[in-house]
Amino acid sequence: MIVYNVTIKLDWSIHDAWLQWMKEEHMPEMVQTGCFTQFQLLRLLEVEEEEGPTYAAQYVADSKADYNRYIETYATGMREKGLNKWGNRFIAFRSVMQSAL
């Protein structure tokens, strides 16, 4: 199992609309690529939120090959959609994890 984690810090000005977009559009579209089987969105606690909250969007792939297919085929387009919609009102960094159990 591979977990593709995207940590996002966003501006309060887009919070409600961004959260709705993530739940209703973006995250389901990630699963529709066929590269991921499930997702979850977590809000980080005990972090500074003066400028805005921080979330971790996690997508589960059955294999590294499925994750690689996402990166090669879909990642650029999906990232561009977010940038086109939200501009510079968020920052994100990505990490890839593997279950140790």
Short mmCIF file of N, CA and C in Angstrom, two decimals:
data_model
loop_
_atom_site.label_atom_id
_atom_site.label_comp_id
_atom_site.label_asym_id
_atom_site.label_seq_id
_atom_site.Cartn_x
_atom_site.Cartn_y
_atom_site.Cartn_z
N MET A 1 0.84 -1.17 0.00
CA MET A 1 0.00 0.00 0.00
C MET A 1 0.89 1.25 0.00
N ILE A 2 0.57 2.17 -0.88
CA ILE A 2 1.29 3.44 -1.00
C ILE A 2 0.33 4.57 -0.64
N VAL A 3 0.79 5.51 0.17
CA VAL A 3 -0.01 6.68 0.51
C VAL A 3 0.68 7.91 -0.09
N TYR A 4 -0.06 8.59 -0.94
CA TYR A 4 0.39 9.85 -1.53
C TYR A 4 -0.23 10.95 -0.67
N ASN A 5 0.61 11.69 0.03
CA ASN A 5 0.18 12.71 0.98
C ASN A 5 0.48 14.10 0.42
N VAL A 6 -0.53 14.95 0.40
CA VAL A 6 -0.34 16.34 -0.01
C VAL A 6 -0.74 17.21 1.18
N THR A 7 0.22 17.94 1.73
CA THR A 7 -0.04 18.83 2.85
C THR A 7 -0.24 20.23 2.29
N ILE A 8 -1.36 20.85 2.66
CA ILE A 8 -1.76 22.12 2.07
C ILE A 8 -2.04 23.13 3.18
N LYS A 9 -1.38 24.28 3.10
CA LYS A 9 -1.71 25.41 3.99
C LYS A 9 -2.41 26.44 3.12
N LEU A 10 -3.62 26.81 3.53
CA LEU A 10 -4.38 27.73 2.69
C LEU A 10 -4.78 28.98 3.44
N ASP A 11 -5.11 29.98 2.66
CA ASP A 11 -5.54 31.26 3.18
C ASP A 11 -6.99 31.14 3.65
N TRP A 12 -7.29 31.81 4.77
CA TRP A 12 -8.67 31.78 5.28
C TRP A 12 -9.68 32.24 4.24
N SER A 13 -9.28 33.13 3.34
CA SER A 13 -10.23 33.69 2.36
C SER A 13 -10.82 32.65 1.42
N ILE A 14 -10.15 31.51 1.26
CA ILE A 14 -10.67 30.47 0.36
C ILE A 14 -11.12 29.22 1.11
N HIS A 15 -11.03 29.22 2.42
CA HIS A 15 -11.22 27.99 3.19
C HIS A 15 -12.50 27.24 2.87
N ASP A 16 -13.65 27.88 3.01
CA ASP A 16 -14.91 27.16 2.84
C ASP A 16 -15.10 26.65 1.42
N ALA A 17 -14.81 27.49 0.44
CA ALA A 17 -14.96 27.08 -0.96
C ALA A 17 -13.96 25.99 -1.32
N TRP A 18 -12.73 26.10 -0.82
CA TRP A 18 -11.70 25.09 -1.09
C TRP A 18 -12.10 23.75 -0.49
N LEU A 19 -12.59 23.76 0.74
CA LEU A 19 -12.99 22.53 1.41
C LEU A 19 -14.11 21.83 0.63
N GLN A 20 -15.09 22.60 0.17
CA GLN A 20 -16.17 22.02 -0.63
C GLN A 20 -15.63 21.45 -1.94
N TRP A 21 -14.73 22.18 -2.60
CA TRP A 21 -14.13 21.72 -3.86
C TRP A 21 -13.34 20.43 -3.65
N MET A 22 -12.59 20.37 -2.58
CA MET A 22 -11.82 19.15 -2.30
C MET A 22 -12.75 17.96 -2.11
N LYS A 23 -13.78 18.10 -1.29
CA LYS A 23 -14.68 17.01 -0.98
C LYS A 23 -15.54 16.58 -2.17
N GLU A 24 -16.02 17.56 -2.94
CA GLU A 24 -16.99 17.25 -3.99
C GLU A 24 -16.38 17.06 -5.37
N GLU A 25 -15.22 17.66 -5.63
CA GLU A 25 -14.64 17.59 -6.96
C GLU A 25 -13.26 16.95 -7.00
N HIS A 26 -12.31 17.61 -6.36
CA HIS A 26 -10.91 17.22 -6.55
C HIS A 26 -10.59 15.81 -6.06
N MET A 27 -10.94 15.50 -4.83
CA MET A 27 -10.59 14.19 -4.28
C MET A 27 -11.32 13.05 -5.02
N PRO A 28 -12.61 13.18 -5.31
CA PRO A 28 -13.25 12.13 -6.12
C PRO A 28 -12.61 11.98 -7.50
N GLU A 29 -12.20 13.10 -8.10
CA GLU A 29 -11.54 13.04 -9.41
C GLU A 29 -10.20 12.30 -9.32
N MET A 30 -9.51 12.45 -8.21
CA MET A 30 -8.26 11.71 -8.03
C MET A 30 -8.51 10.20 -8.05
N VAL A 31 -9.57 9.76 -7.39
CA VAL A 31 -9.91 8.33 -7.39
C VAL A 31 -10.38 7.89 -8.77
N GLN A 32 -11.07 8.76 -9.49
CA GLN A 32 -11.56 8.43 -10.83
C GLN A 32 -10.43 8.20 -11.83
N THR A 33 -9.22 8.62 -11.51
CA THR A 33 -8.09 8.33 -12.41
C THR A 33 -7.82 6.83 -12.47
N GLY A 34 -8.30 6.09 -11.46
CA GLY A 34 -8.03 4.66 -11.39
C GLY A 34 -6.70 4.33 -10.72
N CYS A 35 -5.98 5.36 -10.29
CA CYS A 35 -4.68 5.15 -9.66
C CYS A 35 -4.78 4.99 -8.14
N PHE A 36 -5.86 5.49 -7.56
CA PHE A 36 -6.05 5.44 -6.12
C PHE A 36 -7.38 4.77 -5.79
N THR A 37 -7.42 4.09 -4.66
CA THR A 37 -8.63 3.37 -4.28
C THR A 37 -9.43 4.07 -3.19
N GLN A 38 -8.79 4.97 -2.45
CA GLN A 38 -9.49 5.69 -1.39
C GLN A 38 -8.74 6.97 -1.06
N PHE A 39 -9.42 7.83 -0.30
CA PHE A 39 -8.80 9.09 0.13
C PHE A 39 -9.35 9.50 1.47
N GLN A 40 -8.61 10.40 2.11
CA GLN A 40 -9.11 11.05 3.32
C GLN A 40 -8.50 12.44 3.40
N LEU A 41 -9.22 13.34 4.06
CA LEU A 41 -8.76 14.70 4.24
C LEU A 41 -8.72 14.96 5.74
N LEU A 42 -7.55 15.34 6.23
CA LEU A 42 -7.33 15.54 7.66
C LEU A 42 -6.90 16.98 7.91
N ARG A 43 -7.43 17.57 8.96
CA ARG A 43 -6.99 18.91 9.35
C ARG A 43 -5.94 18.77 10.44
N LEU A 44 -4.81 19.42 10.27
CA LEU A 44 -3.75 19.36 11.27
C LEU A 44 -4.16 20.15 12.50
N LEU A 45 -3.87 19.60 13.65
CA LEU A 45 -4.15 20.25 14.93
C LEU A 45 -2.85 20.74 15.53
N GLU A 46 -2.98 21.65 16.47
CA GLU A 46 -1.83 22.18 17.21
C GLU A 46 -0.78 22.79 16.29
N VAL A 47 -1.27 23.50 15.25
CA VAL A 47 -0.40 24.26 14.36
C VAL A 47 -0.90 25.70 14.30
N GLU A 48 -0.04 26.61 13.94
CA GLU A 48 -0.40 28.02 13.85
C GLU A 48 -1.41 28.20 12.71
N GLU A 49 -2.52 28.87 13.01
CA GLU A 49 -3.56 29.07 12.00
C GLU A 49 -3.92 30.53 11.78
N GLU A 50 -3.06 31.43 12.18
CA GLU A 50 -3.38 32.85 12.02
C GLU A 50 -3.65 33.20 10.56
N GLU A 51 -2.83 32.70 9.65
CA GLU A 51 -3.00 33.00 8.23
C GLU A 51 -3.93 32.01 7.53
N GLY A 52 -4.15 30.85 8.14
CA GLY A 52 -5.04 29.86 7.55
C GLY A 52 -4.74 28.47 8.07
N PRO A 53 -5.67 27.54 7.85
CA PRO A 53 -5.52 26.17 8.35
C PRO A 53 -4.61 25.34 7.44
N THR A 54 -4.20 24.19 7.97
CA THR A 54 -3.37 23.24 7.22
C THR A 54 -4.09 21.90 7.18
N TYR A 55 -4.12 21.30 6.00
CA TYR A 55 -4.76 20.01 5.79
C TYR A 55 -3.77 19.02 5.18
N ALA A 56 -4.04 17.75 5.41
CA ALA A 56 -3.31 16.67 4.73
C ALA A 56 -4.34 15.88 3.92
N ALA A 57 -4.17 15.89 2.61
CA ALA A 57 -5.00 15.09 1.71
C ALA A 57 -4.22 13.81 1.41
N GLN A 58 -4.81 12.67 1.72
CA GLN A 58 -4.11 11.40 1.54
C GLN A 58 -4.88 10.52 0.57
N TYR A 59 -4.13 9.97 -0.38
CA TYR A 59 -4.68 9.11 -1.42
C TYR A 59 -3.96 7.77 -1.35
N VAL A 60 -4.71 6.68 -1.35
CA VAL A 60 -4.14 5.35 -1.20
C VAL A 60 -4.10 4.65 -2.56
N ALA A 61 -2.90 4.18 -2.93
CA ALA A 61 -2.71 3.40 -4.15
C ALA A 61 -2.36 1.97 -3.76
N ASP A 62 -2.84 1.01 -4.52
CA ASP A 62 -2.55 -0.39 -4.23
C ASP A 62 -1.08 -0.74 -4.44
N SER A 63 -0.41 0.00 -5.33
CA SER A 63 0.97 -0.34 -5.66
C SER A 63 1.74 0.91 -6.05
N LYS A 64 3.07 0.79 -6.03
CA LYS A 64 3.93 1.89 -6.50
C LYS A 64 3.70 2.13 -7.98
N ALA A 65 3.38 1.07 -8.73
CA ALA A 65 3.09 1.22 -10.16
C ALA A 65 1.87 2.11 -10.39
N ASP A 66 0.83 1.95 -9.56
CA ASP A 66 -0.36 2.80 -9.68
C ASP A 66 -0.01 4.25 -9.36
N TYR A 67 0.77 4.46 -8.33
CA TYR A 67 1.21 5.82 -7.98
C TYR A 67 2.04 6.41 -9.13
N ASN A 68 2.97 5.64 -9.66
CA ASN A 68 3.82 6.12 -10.77
C ASN A 68 2.97 6.49 -11.98
N ARG A 69 1.93 5.70 -12.24
CA ARG A 69 1.04 6.00 -13.37
C ARG A 69 0.34 7.33 -13.14
N TYR A 70 -0.06 7.60 -11.92
CA TYR A 70 -0.67 8.89 -11.61
C TYR A 70 0.31 10.03 -11.90
N ILE A 71 1.54 9.90 -11.40
CA ILE A 71 2.54 10.94 -11.59
C ILE A 71 2.81 11.18 -13.08
N GLU A 72 2.96 10.11 -13.83
CA GLU A 72 3.30 10.22 -15.25
C GLU A 72 2.14 10.71 -16.11
N THR A 73 0.91 10.36 -15.74
CA THR A 73 -0.23 10.62 -16.62
C THR A 73 -1.11 11.77 -16.16
N TYR A 74 -1.30 11.93 -14.87
CA TYR A 74 -2.32 12.85 -14.37
C TYR A 74 -1.82 14.00 -13.51
N ALA A 75 -0.68 13.86 -12.85
CA ALA A 75 -0.26 14.82 -11.82
C ALA A 75 -0.18 16.25 -12.33
N THR A 76 0.41 16.47 -13.47
CA THR A 76 0.59 17.83 -13.97
C THR A 76 -0.76 18.51 -14.18
N GLY A 77 -1.69 17.82 -14.80
CA GLY A 77 -3.01 18.39 -15.05
C GLY A 77 -3.79 18.67 -13.78
N MET A 78 -3.69 17.76 -12.81
CA MET A 78 -4.41 17.95 -11.56
C MET A 78 -3.83 19.13 -10.78
N ARG A 79 -2.53 19.27 -10.79
CA ARG A 79 -1.91 20.40 -10.09
C ARG A 79 -2.28 21.72 -10.76
N GLU A 80 -2.31 21.73 -12.08
CA GLU A 80 -2.68 22.94 -12.81
C GLU A 80 -4.11 23.37 -12.50
N LYS A 81 -5.02 22.42 -12.35
CA LYS A 81 -6.40 22.76 -12.00
C LYS A 81 -6.46 23.51 -10.68
N GLY A 82 -5.72 23.02 -9.69
CA GLY A 82 -5.69 23.69 -8.40
C GLY A 82 -5.09 25.07 -8.48
N LEU A 83 -4.00 25.20 -9.20
CA LEU A 83 -3.36 26.51 -9.35
C LEU A 83 -4.26 27.48 -10.10
N ASN A 84 -4.92 27.02 -11.14
CA ASN A 84 -5.82 27.88 -11.91
C ASN A 84 -7.00 28.35 -11.06
N LYS A 85 -7.49 27.49 -10.20
CA LYS A 85 -8.66 27.83 -9.38
C LYS A 85 -8.29 28.70 -8.18
N TRP A 86 -7.19 28.40 -7.50
CA TRP A 86 -6.88 29.04 -6.23
C TRP A 86 -5.66 29.97 -6.26
N GLY A 87 -4.92 29.96 -7.35
CA GLY A 87 -3.77 30.86 -7.49
C GLY A 87 -2.75 30.68 -6.38
N ASN A 88 -2.30 31.79 -5.83
CA ASN A 88 -1.25 31.75 -4.80
C ASN A 88 -1.83 31.81 -3.39
N ARG A 89 -3.09 31.41 -3.22
CA ARG A 89 -3.72 31.48 -1.91
C ARG A 89 -3.53 30.18 -1.11
N PHE A 90 -2.61 29.33 -1.58
CA PHE A 90 -2.26 28.12 -0.84
C PHE A 90 -0.83 27.73 -1.19
N ILE A 91 -0.24 26.93 -0.32
CA ILE A 91 1.03 26.30 -0.62
C ILE A 91 0.87 24.81 -0.30
N ALA A 92 1.60 23.98 -1.04
CA ALA A 92 1.47 22.54 -0.85
C ALA A 92 2.83 21.88 -0.97
N PHE A 93 3.00 20.81 -0.21
CA PHE A 93 4.15 19.94 -0.44
C PHE A 93 3.67 18.51 -0.39
N ARG A 94 4.37 17.67 -1.12
CA ARG A 94 3.95 16.29 -1.32
C ARG A 94 4.96 15.31 -0.76
N SER A 95 4.44 14.17 -0.29
CA SER A 95 5.30 13.09 0.18
C SER A 95 4.62 11.77 -0.17
N VAL A 96 5.45 10.74 -0.28
CA VAL A 96 4.95 9.39 -0.60
C VAL A 96 5.39 8.48 0.52
N MET A 97 4.45 7.69 1.01
CA MET A 97 4.72 6.82 2.15
C MET A 97 4.29 5.40 1.84
N GLN A 98 4.91 4.47 2.53
CA GLN A 98 4.56 3.06 2.38
C GLN A 98 4.26 2.49 3.76
N SER A 99 3.22 1.68 3.83
CA SER A 99 2.86 1.05 5.10
C SER A 99 4.01 0.17 5.59
N ALA A 100 4.34 0.30 6.86
CA ALA A 100 5.40 -0.52 7.46
C ALA A 100 4.83 -1.75 8.16
N LEU A 101 3.53 -1.88 8.16
CA LEU A 101 2.89 -3.03 8.82
C LEU A 101 2.43 -4.06 7.81
#
